[in-house]
Amino acid sequence: MERAATLADIRAEVLAPNRVNTLVFGGFAGVALLIAVVGVAGVLAFSVSARTREFGIRLAIGSTPRHLLARVLREGATIGVIGIVSGAIGGLLLARIAGSVVTDVQIPGVVPIVGAAAVLVVAAIVASLTPAARASRVDVVRALRAE
């Protein structure tokens, strides 16, 4: 025997590159998710601040704050779904192009893609919570006097 080792040591040595890849790609995925959440929150915050008068008018004519909250959350979910669909189409096109150049490209199955899409939609809705709450708390009198 050249080198005596336990089965746990051999397994750890064999799996070490996979663990490093998992940590690196997981870190990149976390940063990408954070950027997506900040982007959706920023777009909706800008939209809500620009539409303060509209929200005031809606509240004045009888809309409830709950309806405004749901409306802004729907807008955030719509932004997320549009991003997911365009990203999926772009990703499939790039995978096809890469597959023609590199022969060992594998497209993930349906379960990981649906799971990632669900995480992104939930992230978009969570990012929409703060702007939606601000839209539902608009002061009617101030909003109507604005501009």
Coordinates of C-alpha atoms in Angstrom, one line a residue:
M1 CA 0.0 0.0 0.0
E2 CA 1.4 3.3 -1.0
R3 CA -0.9 5.6 0.9
A4 CA -3.2 4.3 3.6
A5 CA -6.5 6.3 4.1
T6 CA -9.9 5.8 5.5
L7 CA -12.9 5.6 3.2
A8 CA -14.1 9.0 4.6
D9 CA -10.8 10.6 3.6
I10 CA -11.0 9.2 0.1
R11 CA -14.6 10.3 -0.3
A12 CA -13.7 13.8 0.9
E13 CA -10.8 14.0 -1.5
V14 CA -13.0 12.9 -4.4
L15 CA -15.9 15.2 -3.6
A16 CA -13.7 18.3 -2.8
P17 CA -13.9 19.8 -6.3
N18 CA -17.6 19.3 -6.5
R19 CA -18.0 21.1 -3.1
V20 CA -15.9 24.0 -4.2
N21 CA -17.9 24.3 -7.5
T22 CA -21.1 24.2 -5.5
L23 CA -20.0 26.9 -3.1
V24 CA -18.8 29.2 -5.9
F25 CA -21.9 28.8 -8.1
G26 CA -24.1 29.1 -5.0
G27 CA -22.4 32.3 -4.1
F28 CA -22.9 33.7 -7.6
A29 CA -26.6 32.6 -7.5
G30 CA -27.1 34.4 -4.2
V31 CA -25.5 37.6 -5.5
A32 CA -27.7 37.4 -8.7
L33 CA -30.8 36.9 -6.6
L34 CA -29.9 39.9 -4.4
I35 CA -29.4 42.0 -7.6
A36 CA -32.8 40.9 -8.9
V37 CA -34.5 41.7 -5.6
V38 CA -32.9 45.1 -5.5
G39 CA -33.8 45.8 -9.1
V40 CA -37.4 44.9 -8.7
A41 CA -37.7 46.9 -5.5
G42 CA -36.1 49.9 -7.1
V43 CA -38.3 49.8 -10.2
L44 CA -41.5 49.5 -8.1
A45 CA -40.3 52.2 -5.6
F46 CA -39.8 54.6 -8.5
S47 CA -43.2 53.6 -10.0
V48 CA -45.0 54.1 -6.6
S49 CA -43.4 57.5 -6.0
A50 CA -44.3 58.6 -9.5
R51 CA -47.9 57.5 -9.1
T52 CA -48.6 59.0 -5.7
R53 CA -51.4 61.2 -7.1
E54 CA -53.0 58.2 -8.8
F55 CA -53.0 56.2 -5.6
G56 CA -54.5 59.2 -3.8
I57 CA -57.3 59.5 -6.3
R58 CA -58.0 55.8 -6.1
L59 CA -58.3 56.0 -2.4
A60 CA -60.5 59.1 -2.6
I61 CA -63.0 57.4 -4.9
G62 CA -63.3 54.4 -2.7
S63 CA -60.5 51.9 -3.3
T64 CA -59.2 50.2 -0.2
P65 CA -55.5 50.2 0.8
R66 CA -55.6 46.4 0.5
H67 CA -56.5 46.7 -3.2
L68 CA -53.6 49.1 -3.8
L69 CA -51.3 46.7 -2.0
A70 CA -52.5 43.8 -4.1
R71 CA -52.1 45.8 -7.3
V72 CA -48.5 46.7 -6.6
L73 CA -47.7 43.1 -5.6
R74 CA -49.2 41.9 -8.9
E75 CA -47.0 44.4 -10.7
G76 CA -43.9 43.0 -9.0
A77 CA -45.0 39.4 -9.8
T78 CA -45.5 40.5 -13.4
I79 CA -42.0 41.9 -13.6
G80 CA -40.7 38.7 -12.2
V81 CA -42.6 36.5 -14.6
I82 CA -41.6 38.6 -17.6
G83 CA -38.0 38.3 -16.5
I84 CA -38.2 34.6 -16.0
V85 CA -39.8 34.0 -19.4
S86 CA -37.3 36.2 -21.3
G87 CA -34.4 34.7 -19.3
A88 CA -35.6 31.1 -20.1
I89 CA -35.9 31.9 -23.8
G90 CA -32.4 33.5 -23.8
G91 CA -30.9 30.7 -21.8
L92 CA -32.3 28.0 -24.1
L93 CA -31.0 29.9 -27.2
L94 CA -27.6 30.3 -25.6
A95 CA -27.6 26.6 -24.6
R96 CA -28.3 25.6 -28.2
I97 CA -25.5 27.9 -29.5
A98 CA -23.1 26.6 -26.8
G99 CA -24.2 23.0 -27.6
S100 CA -23.2 23.4 -31.2
V101 CA -19.7 24.6 -30.2
V102 CA -19.2 22.4 -27.1
T103 CA -20.5 18.9 -27.3
D104 CA -21.0 18.2 -23.6
V105 CA -23.6 20.9 -22.7
Q106 CA -26.5 19.6 -20.7
I107 CA -29.8 21.5 -20.1
P108 CA -31.2 21.0 -16.6
G109 CA -34.4 19.1 -16.2
V110 CA -37.9 20.5 -15.6
V111 CA -37.8 20.3 -11.8
P112 CA -34.7 22.6 -11.3
I113 CA -36.1 25.1 -13.8
V114 CA -39.5 25.2 -12.2
G115 CA -37.9 25.5 -8.8
A116 CA -35.7 28.4 -9.8
A117 CA -38.7 30.1 -11.4
A118 CA -40.7 29.7 -8.2
V119 CA -37.8 31.1 -6.1
L120 CA -37.6 34.1 -8.5
V121 CA -41.3 34.8 -8.4
V122 CA -41.3 34.7 -4.6
A123 CA -38.3 37.0 -4.5
A124 CA -40.0 39.5 -6.8
I125 CA -43.1 39.5 -4.5
V126 CA -41.0 39.9 -1.4
A127 CA -39.2 42.8 -3.1
S128 CA -42.6 44.4 -3.9
L129 CA -43.7 44.4 -0.3
T130 CA -42.1 47.6 0.8
P131 CA -43.2 49.7 -2.2
A132 CA -46.7 48.1 -2.0
A133 CA -46.9 49.0 1.7
R134 CA -45.9 52.6 0.9
A135 CA -48.5 52.8 -1.8
S136 CA -51.3 51.6 0.5
R137 CA -50.4 54.2 3.1
V138 CA -50.6 57.2 0.8
D139 CA -52.2 60.2 2.5
V140 CA -55.2 61.2 0.3
V141 CA -55.2 64.9 1.0
R142 CA -51.4 65.3 0.4
A143 CA -51.6 63.2 -2.7
L144 CA -54.4 65.3 -4.2
R145 CA -52.6 68.5 -3.4
A146 CA -49.3 67.3 -4.9
E147 CA -48.2 68.7 -8.3

